[in-house]
Amino acid sequence: MSASETPRKPRGRQFFANPGPTNIPDSVLLATAHQTMDFNDPNFLEVYDGCIAGLKQVLRTQHEVFLYTGSGHAAWEATLVNLLSPGETVLILESGYFSDSWAQMAKDLGLEVQMVAADWRRGVDIADVRAALAADTAHAIKAVCVVHNETATGMMIPLPEVRAALDATGHPALLLSDTISSLGSLDYRMDEWGIDACVGGSQKGLMLPTGMSFTGVSAKGMEAHKTSRLPKFYFNWSKMMTRRHRSFVGTVPISFFYGLQESLRLMLQEEGLDNVIARHTRLARAVRAAVQHWSGNNGPQFFCLNPARYSDSVTAVMMPEGHDGDSFRATALQRFNLSLGGGLGPLGGKVFRIGHLGDLNEPMILGTLATIELTMKVCGVPHQAGGVDAALAALG
Ligand SMILES: *Cc1c(COP(=O)(O)O)cnc(C)c1O
């Protein structure tokens, strides 16, 4: 075989190893194919109320959850405009492409952005967060924003340590966290960790189509909302609270809730949330064993250089010098029908990302890893052969 062989339409199911959107279980797909209903129909309201209760279980919160028709970006925006006023300062922990995008959004919305700078490969030093908070004796910082799981780099930021930095400095800022690629795959505890607002989306750990997102809000967050002056209409939580659904200004996307009801049933009843998280931990270990093995012979390397913060839902793999990640991904897709994630922003072409969250099991992960190794062979990317055996050893 050679990399230049004419691309053909591959047979068999596509192996989808992106970190979002993710695979949708067949039962969830079927459940979303629901005939239109009035969103005030008592039968739908029962499904809806069950979904809100289940979503709160996944977030591990007793507090408010507001939902929007829109992807994760919509919930980012909703969260900022409902909590803050023009010119107020937010402290954003740099983690990678997603922290920088959230920061750019905050600036465009008229907020002052202070960054805690970090090397994307090593991640933020919590001592720097504490120092920034301690230096802010006037309490100009109104919110601290953290991407819990930086999907671009494959790094998880320990939220309890950020909470501890706020507590240690007695700083009253709200703690906002993006849990878009961690919810339903990594341990996440909104109330226990003292998170004031958390942003989630439908198409990652929740295994749904793209297009619905939400914010969980603490009592302290709701107090801050009352005085927030950034302009809002569709996203206005106060407006939402006057409605039966306590969410959605406008039509409720009913088909999402039939899908969500099923994905929550899979997660909370059939598998159990703790088992969902344990499965992600186990599969991530297999992926990392393979990547670690391939890194021999001047092979590809972990982008994340902080093993204590390795993400259990996505691994970013840095290509060896002289090898392009995007052409590697194109070969995996065209030759073998394996879809991998690409590098985002400045990492474009430099890394590929293995998504290992959502509806996945051992055969799917092993198939993905074997196909990555095959693609390295086909593309002439240096590596130490035998990564799949290393993954098997990690699983066995
Ligand atoms: C996917 C993702 C987003 C963006 O969400 P969209 O649904 O694409 O708008 C934001 N933050 C993180 C950490 C993500 O993984």
XYZ file of C-alpha atoms and ligand atoms in Angstrom:
411
model
C 0.000 0.000 0.000
C 1.119 3.564 -0.553
C -0.237 6.869 0.687
C -0.868 7.950 -2.886
C -3.270 5.100 -3.684
C -6.468 6.556 -5.189
C -8.940 7.409 -2.415
C -12.034 5.259 -2.519
C -15.258 5.204 -0.586
C -14.437 2.914 2.338
C -16.898 0.270 3.431
C -17.897 -0.501 6.978
C -18.878 1.831 9.749
C -16.853 4.992 10.180
C -14.738 4.976 13.309
C -15.320 8.376 14.768
C -12.626 9.416 17.218
C -13.194 13.142 17.409
C -13.428 14.816 20.801
C -16.713 16.423 19.782
C -19.127 15.964 18.300
C -19.065 12.345 19.425
C -20.750 9.066 18.499
C -24.478 8.981 19.114
C -25.801 5.657 20.463
C -28.367 4.092 18.140
C -31.040 4.216 20.839
C -30.455 7.961 21.280
C -30.615 8.514 17.521
C -33.897 6.650 17.337
C -35.289 8.505 20.331
C -34.589 11.895 18.738
C -36.694 10.875 15.719
C -39.855 11.909 17.504
C -42.937 13.366 15.903
C -43.610 17.042 16.679
C -45.436 17.740 19.905
C -46.708 20.840 21.610
C -43.990 21.719 24.100
C -46.700 22.369 26.689
C -48.277 18.949 26.155
C -48.395 17.201 29.557
C -46.724 14.120 28.062
C -43.809 16.186 26.848
C -43.590 18.136 30.110
C -43.135 14.883 31.969
C -40.212 13.961 29.708
C -38.833 17.487 30.010
C -38.983 17.614 33.805
C -37.300 14.217 34.007
C -34.513 15.464 31.738
C -33.864 18.545 33.857
C -33.686 16.392 36.995
C -31.317 13.970 35.248
C -29.118 16.744 33.911
C -28.778 18.105 37.450
C -27.667 14.641 38.560
C -24.959 14.586 35.894
C -23.819 18.088 36.916
C -24.135 17.019 40.548
C -26.061 20.148 41.392
C -29.238 21.053 43.231
C -29.313 24.503 41.657
C -30.777 26.148 38.551
C -30.061 24.967 35.016
C -30.903 27.142 32.000
C -30.919 25.685 28.500
C -30.531 27.203 25.046
C -30.906 26.108 21.457
C -27.343 26.694 20.310
C -23.967 24.984 20.638
C -21.505 25.463 23.514
C -20.588 28.948 22.317
C -24.165 30.034 23.003
C -23.895 28.883 26.612
C -20.527 30.668 26.982
C -22.177 33.889 25.841
C -25.330 33.348 27.905
C -23.260 32.784 31.024
C -21.220 35.967 30.625
C -24.151 38.241 29.747
C -26.292 36.950 32.618
C -23.648 37.428 35.307
C -21.686 40.527 34.363
C -21.929 44.210 33.476
C -20.085 46.282 30.860
C -16.463 47.021 31.787
C -16.239 44.459 34.570
C -13.121 42.315 34.825
C -12.941 38.562 34.339
C -9.848 36.513 35.094
C -9.383 33.754 32.518
C -6.965 30.879 33.060
C -5.101 30.242 29.821
C -5.316 26.622 28.788
C -5.400 26.664 25.019
C -7.629 27.401 22.057
C -10.861 27.257 24.052
C -9.752 29.543 26.915
C -8.526 32.032 24.315
C -11.808 31.895 22.398
C -13.800 32.442 25.579
C -11.507 35.396 26.400
C -12.019 36.900 22.934
C -15.778 36.555 23.366
C -15.611 38.305 26.752
C -13.663 41.195 25.188
C -16.100 41.495 22.302
C -18.971 41.610 24.809
C -17.361 44.632 26.517
C -15.636 42.982 29.465
C -12.093 43.598 30.667
C -10.091 40.414 30.382
C -7.145 39.577 32.608
C -5.374 36.350 31.682
C -3.349 34.034 33.880
C -0.818 33.127 31.199
C 0.285 29.530 30.806
C 2.342 27.297 28.567
C -0.278 25.224 26.693
C 1.816 22.082 27.133
C 2.271 22.422 30.898
C -0.867 24.261 31.951
C -1.537 27.033 34.392
C 0.333 27.198 37.679
C -2.280 27.473 40.440
C 0.180 29.633 42.425
C -0.142 32.228 39.623
C -3.931 32.151 39.987
C -3.609 32.673 43.738
C -1.168 35.547 43.183
C -3.487 37.271 40.700
C -6.377 37.004 43.144
C -4.301 38.154 46.106
C -3.060 41.180 44.135
C -6.650 42.212 43.397
C -7.278 43.771 46.816
C -10.016 46.034 45.388
C -11.875 42.939 44.133
C -12.173 44.256 40.596
C -12.242 40.675 39.309
C -15.873 39.593 39.221
C -15.454 36.140 37.751
C -12.740 33.537 37.269
C -13.231 31.482 34.087
C -11.695 28.035 33.719
C -11.976 25.503 30.929
C -12.152 22.301 32.969
C -11.004 20.106 30.124
C -9.042 21.889 27.375
C -10.156 19.925 24.346
C -7.463 21.455 22.149
C -4.521 20.211 24.217
C -5.874 17.219 26.140
C -5.358 18.755 29.559
C -7.653 18.798 32.565
C -7.413 21.711 34.996
C -8.097 20.715 38.629
C -11.117 22.852 39.571
C -10.942 22.123 43.318
C -7.475 23.738 43.307
C -8.887 26.852 41.643
C -11.690 26.912 44.232
C -9.068 26.605 46.970
C -7.151 29.578 45.511
C -10.313 31.716 45.732
C -10.992 30.543 49.280
C -7.400 30.987 50.452
C -7.333 34.593 49.255
C -10.889 35.295 50.480
C -11.677 36.562 46.993
C -15.419 36.922 46.303
C -15.271 36.413 42.502
C -17.658 33.951 40.899
C -16.110 30.711 39.660
C -17.201 29.881 36.096
C -16.240 26.619 34.467
C -16.589 25.260 30.969
C -17.453 21.567 31.316
C -18.313 21.055 27.656
C -15.834 18.221 27.042
C -15.735 16.872 30.605
C -19.385 16.467 31.571
C -20.509 12.860 31.369
C -16.936 11.622 30.952
C -14.734 13.079 33.718
C -15.622 13.486 37.365
C -17.467 16.786 37.689
C -19.059 18.104 40.886
C -20.617 21.508 40.505
C -21.921 22.012 44.042
C -19.164 20.225 45.938
C -16.481 22.189 44.078
C -18.233 25.516 44.629
C -18.785 26.263 40.949
C -21.058 29.281 40.455
C -21.783 28.724 36.793
C -20.903 25.829 34.553
C -21.278 25.644 30.819
C -22.174 22.392 29.082
C -23.150 21.232 25.611
C -25.063 18.382 24.054
C -22.615 16.862 21.560
C -19.753 15.593 23.700
C -20.147 13.432 26.803
C -23.938 13.580 26.587
C -23.815 11.764 23.228
C -26.441 13.919 21.509
C -26.501 15.863 18.255
C -24.992 19.378 18.323
C -27.321 22.251 19.042
C -28.308 22.402 22.677
C -26.286 23.855 25.548
C -26.915 24.936 29.104
C -25.625 26.675 32.219
C -25.880 25.429 35.790
C -26.036 28.379 38.201
C -25.431 28.524 41.962
C -27.444 30.678 44.405
C -24.531 33.154 44.453
C -24.617 33.204 40.652
C -28.353 33.970 40.699
C -27.701 36.914 43.051
C -25.068 38.271 40.651
C -27.497 37.818 37.769
C -29.981 40.249 39.369
C -27.607 43.186 38.932
C -25.932 42.183 35.631
C -26.299 44.802 32.913
C -24.816 43.267 29.768
C -27.525 43.275 27.051
C -29.475 40.031 26.630
C -32.829 38.894 25.348
C -32.876 35.304 24.105
C -30.373 34.376 26.814
C -32.036 36.264 29.686
C -32.409 33.934 32.678
C -34.961 36.258 34.347
C -37.142 36.005 31.265
C -36.711 32.226 31.276
C -37.759 31.942 34.904
C -41.187 33.383 34.074
C -41.852 30.421 31.751
C -43.128 26.940 32.566
C -39.901 25.391 31.323
C -37.675 27.876 33.213
C -35.518 27.850 30.045
C -35.755 28.634 26.323
C -37.021 31.997 25.171
C -38.876 30.695 22.118
C -39.676 27.205 20.911
C -38.368 24.316 22.992
C -36.372 21.871 20.811
C -38.488 18.866 21.766
C -36.600 16.210 19.799
C -33.465 16.941 21.853
C -35.330 16.029 25.010
C -36.403 12.633 23.701
C -32.734 12.047 22.902
C -31.585 13.446 26.235
C -34.080 11.269 28.100
C -32.488 8.237 26.468
C -28.859 9.345 26.960
C -29.590 10.088 30.619
C -31.198 6.658 30.957
C -28.047 5.080 29.511
C -25.750 7.085 31.778
C -27.673 7.184 35.037
C -29.643 3.947 34.988
C -28.146 1.427 32.607
C -24.452 2.113 33.250
C -24.384 4.427 36.273
C -22.498 7.726 36.328
C -19.573 6.388 38.369
C -19.161 3.543 35.883
C -19.322 5.981 32.959
C -16.426 7.900 34.496
C -14.511 4.696 35.303
C -14.912 3.551 31.677
C -13.434 6.825 30.434
C -10.520 6.453 32.855
C -9.877 2.892 31.631
C -10.082 3.696 27.921
C -7.892 6.777 28.357
C -5.236 4.613 29.991
C -5.216 2.371 26.912
C -4.888 5.345 24.556
C -2.017 6.776 26.561
C -0.221 3.423 26.712
C -0.301 3.324 22.906
C 0.823 6.936 22.476
C 3.611 6.442 25.011
C 4.787 3.384 23.090
C 4.641 5.072 19.670
C 6.789 7.923 20.982
C 9.849 5.667 20.746
C 11.996 5.840 17.576
C 11.414 9.613 17.367
C 7.708 8.967 17.039
C 4.807 11.272 17.873
C 4.692 12.714 21.403
C 2.071 13.681 23.951
C 1.272 17.343 23.479
C 0.466 17.589 27.196
C 3.654 17.497 29.250
C 1.880 17.380 32.603
C 0.913 13.754 33.312
C -1.002 14.731 36.464
C -3.349 16.670 34.205
C -3.788 14.239 31.316
C -7.369 14.392 30.107
C -9.383 11.189 30.215
C -11.588 12.350 27.334
C -9.133 13.539 24.674
C -5.444 13.075 23.872
C -3.563 15.494 21.638
C -0.646 13.828 19.853
C 2.163 15.926 18.404
C 3.488 14.860 15.023
C 7.243 14.337 14.587
C 9.124 17.163 12.799
C 8.439 17.215 9.093
C 5.121 15.337 9.283
C 1.830 17.144 8.886
C -1.059 16.196 11.162
C -3.738 17.202 8.697
C -2.439 15.084 5.825
C -2.055 12.220 8.301
C -5.710 12.646 9.296
C -6.758 12.855 5.662
C -5.101 9.491 4.979
C -6.774 7.909 8.026
C -10.121 9.155 6.777
C -9.770 8.399 3.076
C -8.062 5.054 3.361
C -9.571 3.622 6.506
C -12.673 5.685 7.313
C -11.207 6.743 10.661
C -12.065 10.311 11.646
C -9.562 11.935 14.026
C -9.632 15.444 15.491
C -7.344 18.110 14.076
C -5.124 20.686 15.733
C -6.907 23.918 16.646
C -5.559 27.443 16.179
C -1.751 27.489 16.339
C -1.721 23.685 16.698
C -3.209 23.221 13.198
C -1.185 20.574 11.335
C 1.054 20.045 14.384
C -1.152 17.692 16.350
C -3.976 15.264 15.821
C -6.433 14.525 18.571
C -7.919 11.231 19.632
C -11.347 11.756 21.145
C -12.093 9.083 23.712
C -15.326 10.270 25.205
C -18.933 9.311 24.861
C -20.329 6.118 23.404
C -17.130 4.068 23.216
C -15.923 0.648 24.289
C -12.695 -1.352 24.153
C -13.117 -2.688 20.589
C -13.760 0.807 19.254
C -10.722 2.242 21.041
C -8.503 -0.679 19.992
C -9.740 -0.389 16.405
C -8.937 3.320 16.439
C -5.472 2.764 17.893
C -4.672 -0.042 15.464
C -5.784 2.141 12.565
C -3.669 5.062 13.764
C -0.669 2.748 13.829
C -1.527 1.448 10.357
C -1.811 5.024 9.102
C 1.608 5.851 10.574
C 3.018 2.904 8.639
C 1.305 3.956 5.420
C 2.392 7.582 5.809
C 5.959 6.755 6.814
C 5.609 8.498 10.169
C 8.366 7.244 12.503
C 7.102 5.416 15.568
C 7.806 2.395 17.718
C 5.507 -0.351 16.413
C 3.391 -2.259 18.919
C 1.266 0.500 20.463
C -1.807 -1.697 20.319
C -0.086 -4.374 22.393
C 0.742 -1.699 24.939
C -2.928 -0.685 24.954
C -3.975 -4.325 25.416
C -1.608 -4.640 28.364
C -3.139 -1.502 29.900
C -6.641 -2.943 29.524
C -5.942 -6.526 30.559
C -16.446 21.971 21.977
C -16.026 22.952 23.004
C -16.500 24.263 23.048
C -17.342 24.857 21.951
O -18.567 24.316 21.892
P -19.416 24.365 20.525
O -20.496 23.416 20.874
O -18.528 23.905 19.436
O -19.894 25.757 20.361
C -16.128 25.069 24.086
N -15.307 24.623 25.044
C -14.800 23.379 25.036
C -13.869 22.964 26.117
C -15.137 22.507 24.019
O -14.627 21.273 23.997
